[in-house]
XYZ file of C-alpha atoms in Angstrom:
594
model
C -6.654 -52.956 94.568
C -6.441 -49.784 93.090
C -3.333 -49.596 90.823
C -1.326 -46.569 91.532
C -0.251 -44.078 88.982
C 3.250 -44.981 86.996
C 4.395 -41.351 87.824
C 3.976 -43.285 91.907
C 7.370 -45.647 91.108
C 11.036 -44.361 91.975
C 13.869 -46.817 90.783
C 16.461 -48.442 92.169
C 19.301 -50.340 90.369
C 22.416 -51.766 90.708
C 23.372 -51.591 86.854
C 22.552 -55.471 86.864
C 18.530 -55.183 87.600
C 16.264 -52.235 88.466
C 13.171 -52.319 91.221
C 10.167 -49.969 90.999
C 9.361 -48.976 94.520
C 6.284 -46.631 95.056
C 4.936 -43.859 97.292
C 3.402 -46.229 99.279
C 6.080 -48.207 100.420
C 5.916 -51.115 98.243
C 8.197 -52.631 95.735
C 6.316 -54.062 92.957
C 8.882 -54.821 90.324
C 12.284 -56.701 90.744
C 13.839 -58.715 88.199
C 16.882 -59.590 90.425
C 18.783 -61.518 87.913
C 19.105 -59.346 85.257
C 16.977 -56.378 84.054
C 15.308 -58.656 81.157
C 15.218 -62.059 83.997
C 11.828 -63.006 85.603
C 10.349 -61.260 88.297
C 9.998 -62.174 91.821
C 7.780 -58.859 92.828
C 5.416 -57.997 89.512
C 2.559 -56.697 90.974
C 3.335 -53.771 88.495
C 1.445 -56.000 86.292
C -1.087 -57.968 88.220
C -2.096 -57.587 92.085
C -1.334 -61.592 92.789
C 2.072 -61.475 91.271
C 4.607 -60.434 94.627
C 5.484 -57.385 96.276
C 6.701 -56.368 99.222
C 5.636 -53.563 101.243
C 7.418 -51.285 104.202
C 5.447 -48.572 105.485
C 3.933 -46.788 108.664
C 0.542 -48.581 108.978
C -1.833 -45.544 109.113
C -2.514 -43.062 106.873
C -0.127 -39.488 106.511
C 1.876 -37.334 104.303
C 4.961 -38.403 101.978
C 8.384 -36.760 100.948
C 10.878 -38.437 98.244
C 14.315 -37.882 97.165
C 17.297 -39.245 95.595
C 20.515 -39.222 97.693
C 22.418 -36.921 95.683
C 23.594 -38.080 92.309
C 22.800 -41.343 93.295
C 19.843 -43.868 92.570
C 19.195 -44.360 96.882
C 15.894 -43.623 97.550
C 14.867 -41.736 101.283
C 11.039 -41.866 101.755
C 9.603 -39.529 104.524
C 6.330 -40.895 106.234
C 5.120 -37.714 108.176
C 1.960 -39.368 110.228
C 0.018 -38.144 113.004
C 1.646 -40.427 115.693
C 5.738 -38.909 114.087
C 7.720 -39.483 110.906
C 9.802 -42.279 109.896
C 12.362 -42.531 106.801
C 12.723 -45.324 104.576
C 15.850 -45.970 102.777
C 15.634 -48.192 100.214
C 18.876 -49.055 97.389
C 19.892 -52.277 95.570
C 23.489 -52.985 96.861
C 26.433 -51.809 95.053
C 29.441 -54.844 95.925
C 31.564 -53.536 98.766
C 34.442 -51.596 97.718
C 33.193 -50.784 94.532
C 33.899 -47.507 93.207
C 33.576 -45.220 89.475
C 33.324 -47.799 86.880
C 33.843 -51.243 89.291
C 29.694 -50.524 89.689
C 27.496 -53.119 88.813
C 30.095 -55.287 87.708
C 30.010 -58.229 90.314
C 26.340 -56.577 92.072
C 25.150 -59.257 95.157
C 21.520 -59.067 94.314
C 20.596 -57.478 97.445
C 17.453 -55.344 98.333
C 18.445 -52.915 101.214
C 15.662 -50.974 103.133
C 16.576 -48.690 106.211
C 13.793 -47.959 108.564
C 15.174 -44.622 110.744
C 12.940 -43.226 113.467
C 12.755 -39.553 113.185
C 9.900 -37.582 115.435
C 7.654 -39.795 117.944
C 6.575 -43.060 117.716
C 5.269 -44.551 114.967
C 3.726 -48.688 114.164
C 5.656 -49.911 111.008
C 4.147 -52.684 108.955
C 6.243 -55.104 106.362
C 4.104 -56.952 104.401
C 6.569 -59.328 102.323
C 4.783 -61.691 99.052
C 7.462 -62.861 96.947
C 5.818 -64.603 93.857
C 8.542 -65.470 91.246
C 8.331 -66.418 87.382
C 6.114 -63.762 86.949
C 3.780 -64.882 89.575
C 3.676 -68.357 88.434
C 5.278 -69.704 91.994
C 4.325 -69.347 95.568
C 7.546 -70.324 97.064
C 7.872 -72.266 100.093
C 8.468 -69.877 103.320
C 11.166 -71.284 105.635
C 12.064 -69.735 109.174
C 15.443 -69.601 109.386
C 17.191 -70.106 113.137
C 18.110 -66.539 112.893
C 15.331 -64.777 112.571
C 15.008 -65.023 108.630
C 12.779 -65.982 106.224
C 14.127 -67.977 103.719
C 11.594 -68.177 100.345
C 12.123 -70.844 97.683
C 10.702 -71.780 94.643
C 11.641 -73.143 90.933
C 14.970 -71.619 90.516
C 14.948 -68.907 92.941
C 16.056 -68.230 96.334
C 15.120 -65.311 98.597
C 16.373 -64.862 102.151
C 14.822 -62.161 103.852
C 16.816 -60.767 106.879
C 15.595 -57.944 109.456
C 18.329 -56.289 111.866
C 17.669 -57.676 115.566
C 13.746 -59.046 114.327
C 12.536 -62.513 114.563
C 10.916 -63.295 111.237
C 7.305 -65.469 111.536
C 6.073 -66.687 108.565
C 2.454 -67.642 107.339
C 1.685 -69.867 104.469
C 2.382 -67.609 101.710
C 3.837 -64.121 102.871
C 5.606 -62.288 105.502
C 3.992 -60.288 107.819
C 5.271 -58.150 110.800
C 5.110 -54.823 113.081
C 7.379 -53.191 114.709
C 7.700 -49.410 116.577
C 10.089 -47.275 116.155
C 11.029 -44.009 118.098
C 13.421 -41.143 116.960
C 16.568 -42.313 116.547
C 15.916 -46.042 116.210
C 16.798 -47.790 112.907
C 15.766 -51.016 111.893
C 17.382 -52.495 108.332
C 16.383 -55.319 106.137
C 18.168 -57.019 103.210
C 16.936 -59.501 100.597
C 19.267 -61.129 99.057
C 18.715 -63.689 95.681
C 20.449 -66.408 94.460
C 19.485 -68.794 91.833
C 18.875 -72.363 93.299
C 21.770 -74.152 91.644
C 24.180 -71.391 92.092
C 26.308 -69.794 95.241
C 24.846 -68.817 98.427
C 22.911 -65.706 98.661
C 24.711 -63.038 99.524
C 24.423 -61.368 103.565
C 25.292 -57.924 103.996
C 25.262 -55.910 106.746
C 22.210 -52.805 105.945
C 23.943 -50.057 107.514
C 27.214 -50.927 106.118
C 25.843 -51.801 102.761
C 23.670 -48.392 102.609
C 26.497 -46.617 103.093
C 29.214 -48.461 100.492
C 26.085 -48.415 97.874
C 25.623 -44.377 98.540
C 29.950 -44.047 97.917
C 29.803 -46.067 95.175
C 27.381 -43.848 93.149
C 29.204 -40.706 94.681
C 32.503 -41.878 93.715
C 31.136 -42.461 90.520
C 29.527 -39.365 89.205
C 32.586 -37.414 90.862
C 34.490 -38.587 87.607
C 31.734 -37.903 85.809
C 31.125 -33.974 84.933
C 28.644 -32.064 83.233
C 29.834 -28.307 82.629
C 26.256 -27.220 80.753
C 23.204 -25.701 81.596
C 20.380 -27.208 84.004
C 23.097 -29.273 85.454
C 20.263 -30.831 88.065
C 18.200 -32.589 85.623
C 21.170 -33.204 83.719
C 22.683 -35.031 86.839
C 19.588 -36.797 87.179
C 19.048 -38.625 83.796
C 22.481 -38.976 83.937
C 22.255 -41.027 86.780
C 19.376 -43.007 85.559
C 20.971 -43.967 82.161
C 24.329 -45.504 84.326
C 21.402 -47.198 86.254
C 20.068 -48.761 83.357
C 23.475 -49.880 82.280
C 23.684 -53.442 82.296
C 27.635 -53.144 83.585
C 29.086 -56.344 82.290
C 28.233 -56.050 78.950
C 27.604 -51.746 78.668
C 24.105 -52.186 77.142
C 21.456 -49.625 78.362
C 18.362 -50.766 78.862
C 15.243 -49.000 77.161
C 13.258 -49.309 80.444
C 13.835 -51.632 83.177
C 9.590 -52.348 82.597
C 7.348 -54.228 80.107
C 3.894 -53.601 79.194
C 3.034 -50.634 80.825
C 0.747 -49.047 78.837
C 1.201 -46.055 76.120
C -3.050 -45.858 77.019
C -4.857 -47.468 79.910
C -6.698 -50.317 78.701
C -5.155 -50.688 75.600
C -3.053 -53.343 73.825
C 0.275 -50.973 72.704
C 2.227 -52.759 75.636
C 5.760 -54.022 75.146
C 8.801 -55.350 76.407
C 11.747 -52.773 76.497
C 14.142 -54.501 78.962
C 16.501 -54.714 75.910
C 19.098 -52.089 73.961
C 18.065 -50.802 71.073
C 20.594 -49.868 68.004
C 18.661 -47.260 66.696
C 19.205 -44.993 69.992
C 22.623 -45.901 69.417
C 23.856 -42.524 68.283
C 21.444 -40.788 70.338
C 22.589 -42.491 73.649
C 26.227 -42.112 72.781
C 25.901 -38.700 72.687
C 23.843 -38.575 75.842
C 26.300 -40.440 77.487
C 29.201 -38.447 75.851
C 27.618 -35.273 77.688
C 26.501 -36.130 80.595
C 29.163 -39.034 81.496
C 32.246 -39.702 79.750
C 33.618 -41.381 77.044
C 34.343 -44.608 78.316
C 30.656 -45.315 78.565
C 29.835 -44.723 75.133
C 32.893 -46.671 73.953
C 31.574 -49.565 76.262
C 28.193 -49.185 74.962
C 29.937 -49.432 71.220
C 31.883 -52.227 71.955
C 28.919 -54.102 73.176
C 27.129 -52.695 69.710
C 29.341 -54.167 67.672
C 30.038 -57.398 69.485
C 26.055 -58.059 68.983
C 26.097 -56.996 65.247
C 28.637 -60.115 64.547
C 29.282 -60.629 61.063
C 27.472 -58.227 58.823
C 25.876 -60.432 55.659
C 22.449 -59.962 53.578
C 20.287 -60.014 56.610
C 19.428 -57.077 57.897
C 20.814 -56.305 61.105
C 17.987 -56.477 64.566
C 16.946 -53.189 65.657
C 17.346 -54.303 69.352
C 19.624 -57.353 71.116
C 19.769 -58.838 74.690
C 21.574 -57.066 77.409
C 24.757 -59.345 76.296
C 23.883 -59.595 72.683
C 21.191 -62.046 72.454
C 19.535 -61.730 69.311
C 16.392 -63.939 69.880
C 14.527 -62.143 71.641
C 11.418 -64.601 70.652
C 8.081 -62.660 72.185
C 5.419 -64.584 73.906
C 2.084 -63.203 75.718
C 1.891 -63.843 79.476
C -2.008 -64.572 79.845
C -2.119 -65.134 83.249
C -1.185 -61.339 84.162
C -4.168 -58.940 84.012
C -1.386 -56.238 82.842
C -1.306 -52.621 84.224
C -4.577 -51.239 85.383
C -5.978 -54.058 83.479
C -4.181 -53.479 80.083
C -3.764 -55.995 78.008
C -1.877 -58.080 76.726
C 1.016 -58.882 78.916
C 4.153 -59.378 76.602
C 7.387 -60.865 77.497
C 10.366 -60.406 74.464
C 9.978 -58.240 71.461
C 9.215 -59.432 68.219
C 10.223 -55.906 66.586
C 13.687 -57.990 66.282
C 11.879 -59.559 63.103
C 11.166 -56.397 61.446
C 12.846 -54.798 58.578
C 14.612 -50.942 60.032
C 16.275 -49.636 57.417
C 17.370 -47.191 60.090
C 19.942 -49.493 62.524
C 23.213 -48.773 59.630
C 22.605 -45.152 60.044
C 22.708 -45.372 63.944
C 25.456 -47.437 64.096
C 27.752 -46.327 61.378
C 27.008 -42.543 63.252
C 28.712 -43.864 66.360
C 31.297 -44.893 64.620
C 31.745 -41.681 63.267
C 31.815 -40.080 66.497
C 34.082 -42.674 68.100
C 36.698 -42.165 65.738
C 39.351 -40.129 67.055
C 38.964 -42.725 69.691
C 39.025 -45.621 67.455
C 42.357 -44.859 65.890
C 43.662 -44.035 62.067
C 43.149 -47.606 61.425
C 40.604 -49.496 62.062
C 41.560 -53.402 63.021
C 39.563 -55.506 60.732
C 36.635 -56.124 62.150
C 35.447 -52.745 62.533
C 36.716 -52.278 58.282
C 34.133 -55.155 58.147
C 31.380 -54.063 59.741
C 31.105 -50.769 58.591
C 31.687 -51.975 54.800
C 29.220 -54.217 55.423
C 26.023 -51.889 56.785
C 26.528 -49.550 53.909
C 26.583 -52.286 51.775
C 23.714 -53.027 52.852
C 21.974 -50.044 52.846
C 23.308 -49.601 49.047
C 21.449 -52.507 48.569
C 18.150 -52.296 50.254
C 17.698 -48.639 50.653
C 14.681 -48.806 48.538
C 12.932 -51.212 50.383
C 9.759 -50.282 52.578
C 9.992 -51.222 55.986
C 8.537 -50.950 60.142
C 9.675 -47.364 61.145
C 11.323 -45.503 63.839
C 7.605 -46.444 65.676
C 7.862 -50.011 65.087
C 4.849 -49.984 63.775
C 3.547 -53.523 63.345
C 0.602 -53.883 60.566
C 2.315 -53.055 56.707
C 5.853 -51.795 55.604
C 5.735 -48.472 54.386
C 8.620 -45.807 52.802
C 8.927 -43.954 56.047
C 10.799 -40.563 55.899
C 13.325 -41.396 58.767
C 14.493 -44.675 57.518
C 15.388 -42.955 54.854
C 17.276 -40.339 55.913
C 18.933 -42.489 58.419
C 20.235 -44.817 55.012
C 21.560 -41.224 53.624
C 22.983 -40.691 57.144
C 24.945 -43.977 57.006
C 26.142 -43.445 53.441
C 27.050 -39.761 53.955
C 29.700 -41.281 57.143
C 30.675 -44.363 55.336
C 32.499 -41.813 52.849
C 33.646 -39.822 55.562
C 34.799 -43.040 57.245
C 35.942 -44.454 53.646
C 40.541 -43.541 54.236
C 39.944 -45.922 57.356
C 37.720 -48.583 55.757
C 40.164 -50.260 53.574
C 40.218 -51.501 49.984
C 36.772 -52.383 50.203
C 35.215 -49.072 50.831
C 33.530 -48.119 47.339
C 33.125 -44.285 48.250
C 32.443 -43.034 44.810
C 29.879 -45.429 44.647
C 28.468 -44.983 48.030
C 28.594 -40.905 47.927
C 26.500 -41.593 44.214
C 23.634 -43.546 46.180
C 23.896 -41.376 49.145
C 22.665 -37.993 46.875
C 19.684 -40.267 44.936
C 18.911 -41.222 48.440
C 18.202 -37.216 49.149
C 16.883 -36.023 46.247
C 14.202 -38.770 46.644
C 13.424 -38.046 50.110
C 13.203 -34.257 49.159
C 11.138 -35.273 46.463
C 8.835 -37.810 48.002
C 8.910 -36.779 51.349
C 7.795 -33.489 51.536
C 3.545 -32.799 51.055
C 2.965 -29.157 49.539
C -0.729 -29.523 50.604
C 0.164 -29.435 53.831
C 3.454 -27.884 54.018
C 5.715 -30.310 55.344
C 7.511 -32.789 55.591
C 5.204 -35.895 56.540
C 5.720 -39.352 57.945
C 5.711 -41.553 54.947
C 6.385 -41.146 51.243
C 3.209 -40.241 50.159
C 1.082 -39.221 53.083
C -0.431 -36.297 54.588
C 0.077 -37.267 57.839
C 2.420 -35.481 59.670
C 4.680 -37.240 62.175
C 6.906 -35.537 64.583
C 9.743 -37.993 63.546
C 10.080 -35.550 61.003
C 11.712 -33.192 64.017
C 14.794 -35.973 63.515
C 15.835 -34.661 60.082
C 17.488 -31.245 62.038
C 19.012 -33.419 64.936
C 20.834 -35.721 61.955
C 22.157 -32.631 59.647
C 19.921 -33.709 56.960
C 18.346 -29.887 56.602
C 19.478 -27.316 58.589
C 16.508 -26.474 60.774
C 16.368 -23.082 58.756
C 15.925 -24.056 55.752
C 12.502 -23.037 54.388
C 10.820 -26.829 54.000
C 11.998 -27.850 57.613
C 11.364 -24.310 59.081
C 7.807 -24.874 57.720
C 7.413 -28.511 59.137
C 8.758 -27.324 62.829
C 5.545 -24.998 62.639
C 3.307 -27.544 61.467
C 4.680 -30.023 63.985
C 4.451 -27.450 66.644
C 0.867 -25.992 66.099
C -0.863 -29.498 64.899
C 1.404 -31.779 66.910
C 2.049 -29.840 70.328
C 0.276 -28.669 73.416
C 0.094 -25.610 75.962
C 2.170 -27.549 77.774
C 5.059 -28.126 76.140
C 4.117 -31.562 75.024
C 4.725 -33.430 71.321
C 2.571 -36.274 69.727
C 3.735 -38.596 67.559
C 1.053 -38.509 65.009
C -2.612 -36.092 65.086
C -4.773 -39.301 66.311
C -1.812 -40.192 69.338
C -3.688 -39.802 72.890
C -0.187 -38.573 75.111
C 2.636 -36.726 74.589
C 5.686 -38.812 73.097
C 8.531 -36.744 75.506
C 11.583 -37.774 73.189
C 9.745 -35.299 70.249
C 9.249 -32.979 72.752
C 12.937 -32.447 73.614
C 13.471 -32.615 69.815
C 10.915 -29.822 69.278
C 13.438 -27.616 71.946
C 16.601 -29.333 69.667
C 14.813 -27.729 66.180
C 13.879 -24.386 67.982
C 17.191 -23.591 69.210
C 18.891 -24.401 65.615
C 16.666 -22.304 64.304
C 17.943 -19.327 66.108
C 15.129 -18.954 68.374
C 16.565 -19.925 71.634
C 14.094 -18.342 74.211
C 10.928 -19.815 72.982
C 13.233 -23.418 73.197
C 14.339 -22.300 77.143
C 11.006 -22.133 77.846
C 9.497 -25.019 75.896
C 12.467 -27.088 77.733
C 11.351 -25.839 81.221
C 7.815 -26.879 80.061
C 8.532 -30.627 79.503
C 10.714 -30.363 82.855
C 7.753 -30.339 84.918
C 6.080 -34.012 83.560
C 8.763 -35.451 85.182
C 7.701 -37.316 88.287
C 8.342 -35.653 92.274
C 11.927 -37.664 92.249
C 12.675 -36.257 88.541
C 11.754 -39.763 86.434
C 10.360 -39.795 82.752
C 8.445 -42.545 81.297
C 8.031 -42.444 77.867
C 4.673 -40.552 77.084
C 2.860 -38.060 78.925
C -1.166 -38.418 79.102
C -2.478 -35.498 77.755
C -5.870 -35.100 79.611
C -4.786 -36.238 82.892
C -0.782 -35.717 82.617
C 0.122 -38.796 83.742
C 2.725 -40.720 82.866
C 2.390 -43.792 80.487
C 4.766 -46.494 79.272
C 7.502 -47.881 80.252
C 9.910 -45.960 83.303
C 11.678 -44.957 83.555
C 12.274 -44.272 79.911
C 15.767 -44.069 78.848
C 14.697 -42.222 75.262
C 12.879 -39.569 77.571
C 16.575 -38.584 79.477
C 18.743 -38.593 76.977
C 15.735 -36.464 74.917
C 16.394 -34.264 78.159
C 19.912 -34.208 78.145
C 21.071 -33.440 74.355
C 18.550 -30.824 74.383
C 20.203 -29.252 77.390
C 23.397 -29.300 75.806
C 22.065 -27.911 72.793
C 20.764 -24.776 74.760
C 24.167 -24.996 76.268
C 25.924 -25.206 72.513
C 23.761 -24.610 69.939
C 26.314 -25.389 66.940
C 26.931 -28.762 68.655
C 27.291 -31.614 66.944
């Protein structure tokens, strides 16, 4: 089978798990446990590993769209014989409304067939294959009409309004007409075998409680700025990548899809990352509301535990696991063939001198929130990371790219320890006895008079990737965003040009580094970020409106951008590529914000 393009996938979620369903019809990722749990459709990564499929059976024409501000998806099937609409959502619990989503989610797959112009022959073609693939459940007809799958520890039960299920030895198949007017609903509801009962909803009533719940929520939710639309949008997408229980956001609700086709740069990002802390807190902050980012905080700091000589993970579980132990899944041929296949992350291991910085910046810009004193545990923890960055500051380590063959002095780990030492002293009148801000303010002005020292190449003009090198890295576009240099000063005014003329593209587009094959679209935003601190605001509208139009026909960002064929590669949706998108647009809204 031919794979389709990434840019092909919408998503659904229900803040507990997120499906990939594409233009075709078929869902061919859903993790229904969690966002980081086994899959029981994967043929995202291999063709034999589950989907299931709910389209008109000959060829035509197709229209996608978000229900407003929400993450329910309406497909259009125009064909020769009429046009049908598919609905498709993951179920919000009944009743749920503004933060109550995703909280207690059933683990239901709703998918509305509605009859709009003739008549038109609908196939489902259903293959669960759970673990990854590893199982072909067991297909049971139920005396209702259902389909109940069942294999290792999961349960599907597949339920069509007024059908009569029939089931072959390994999948689901069935037609059906329908005329205008006629709907036809499905729901697939999960359990895990030694748990409760799947859940049974009703799909009309179910469709329409999911599309209030997401309504009720983003009508507490409002964004006064420019390009409110795609604000809305990635808004919507990072609350669907929430994992509600614990307020974690998920990088990506993918692994392994490819940053090049055929190639082996394919990880798992179904897990939160600390260093986007500060970034996504002030995402979130915009586009959403504070009690998101305090959630996300609380879940931060919950995760961090007891701060000692370690050095704190760069990324945890979706409820604070912290071994997140990576193993290759050989029996997946991977996306178009790319290889390998890997489930966890092993950049857990690595040395990021960056995390304090992140961490000890949301602090910073939680703290009118967090009160004039901070309880003890907070005193801790921030004592603690800038301790630790007093300590190892000097150390090489991985990078913001996670880059996995030799530690190196890289220019943003630095400046993220200065970051974390220069808000540890502004922090220090809540931090207790403990807080050593002479001391820390002392190592906090070494730290950047050696990265304007060592950091900056005069060969080249700019500031460059590593201590060092004459490579230049678009990372160095961070040092604006974090108040390190004011994007007008001479040295960084110089580096935005070199970034921008060796780095970028006619269309808008940023690599990370001269030899990278796509577009990274978080340095693209950042470009826009630099440009309007530097004063030059049009040149950043238009740059903005540029990387606008890589986003996919339903508004969805993976993480890179192809730059031959402009499609989309890695992981999607990309939750670094939205809230790129959405502190950019408030930074054409307010240029001297924070």
């Amino acid at each position: 089978m031919d794979q389709p393009p990434i840019s092909d996938y919408a998503f659904l979620s229900d803040c507990r798990s997120g499906a990939l369903v594409g233009r075709d019809g078929s869902i061919d990722w859903w993790c229904p446990d969690r966002f980081d749990s086994s899959s029981v459709f994967g043929r995202l990564l291999d063709p034999d590993a589950g989907y299931w499929r709910l389209a008109p059976l000959g060829p035509g024409r197709v229209e996608r769209s978000y229900h407003p501000d929400t993450l329910v998806l309406r497909t259009v099937h125009h064909t020769p014989q009429g046009s049908v609409a598919v609905t498709d959502a993951l179920a919000a619990e009944l009743g749920a409304r503004s933060h109550e989503l995703g909280m207690n989610s059933p683990a239901v797959l709703l998918r509305m067939v509605e009859g709009l112009s003739g008549q038109v022959r609908v196939g489902l073609d259903f293959a669960p294959r759970p673990e990854y693939g590893l199982l072909t459940p067991y297909l049971h007809e139920q005396p209702d009409g259902a389909v109940l799958a069942a294999a290792g520890p999961v349960t599907l039960t597949l339920r069509g309004t007024g059908l009569t299920l029939r089931a072959d030895r390994e999948r689901v198949r069935h037609e059906f007409e329908v005329s205008a007017g006629e709907r036809v609903g499905f729901d697939l509801a999960y359990a895990p075998v030694y748990g409760g009962p799947p859940h049974r909803l009703d799909p009309d009533t179910a469709l329409a409680e999911t599309v209030q719940a997401w309504e009720a929520y983003r009508e507490s939710h409002r964004y006064a700025g420019e390009y409110a639309d795609p604000v809305r949008r990635s808004a919507t997408v990072l609350i669907g990548l929430t994992h509600a229980r614990s307020g974690a956001v998920a990088a990506a609700p993918t692994t392994s899809l490819p940053e090049v086709i055929g190639g082996d740069r394919n990880y798992d990002y179904r897990y939160s990352w600390l260093r986007d802390f500060a970034m996504t807190m002030r995402a979130l902050w915009v586009a959403a509301c504070p009690t998101e980012a305090n959630r996300l905080f609380a879940w931060g700091a919950r995760s961090i535990g007891r701060v000692g000589e370690q050095p704190v993970p760069v990324l945890f579980g979706l409820e604070g696991e912290r071994d997140l132990s990576e193993h290759v899944s050989t029996h997946l041929r991977g996306y178009a063939g790319s290889r390998p296949v890997r489930i966890g992350n092993d950049a857990w291991r690595q040395r990021q001198l960056d995390v304090p910085g992140e961490v000890i910046s949301a602090v910073w810009r939680l703290h009118d929130y967090l009160g004039e004193t901070f309880d003890v545990e907070l005193r801790e923890m921030v004592v603690g990371l800038a301790e630790q960055v007093a300590a190892t500051w000097r150390l090489p380590d991985r990078g913001m790219w996670e880059i996995r063959d030799v530690e190196r002095h890289y220019l943003t780990s630095k400046v993220l320890c200065w970051r974390a030492l220069d808000r540890a002293v502004a922090l220090a009148p809540r931090l207790g006895e403990r807080a050593d801000a002479p001391r820390w303010a002392a190592i906090r002005d070494e730290i950047r008079e050696t990265v304007l020292r060592e950091g900056w190449n005069e060969r080249i003009g700019a500031y460059t990737g590593a201590f060092g090198s004459a490579e230049l890295d678009a990372s160095a576009l961070f040092l604006p965003v974090v108040h390190f240099l004011p994007a007008t000063d001479p040295r960084m005014r110089s580096t935005i040009e070199a970034v921008e003329r060796e780095l970028g593209t006619a269309d808008g587009l940023v690599r990370r580094w001269s030899t990278d094959p796509a577009g990274f679209v978080l340095c693209s935003f950042w470009l826009v970020e630099c440009l309007v601190m530097a004063g030059e605001q049009e040149r950043a509208r238009r740059l903005f409106e540029k990387v606008l139009g890589h986003a996919n026909d339903v508004g969805l960002f993976a993480e890179q951008v192809d730059l031959r064929t402009g499609a989309q590669l890695g992981n999607t949706p990309q939750a670094l590529s939205h809230i790129g998108l959405i502190n950019a647009a408030w930074r054409l809204t307010d240029p001297a914000t924070a």
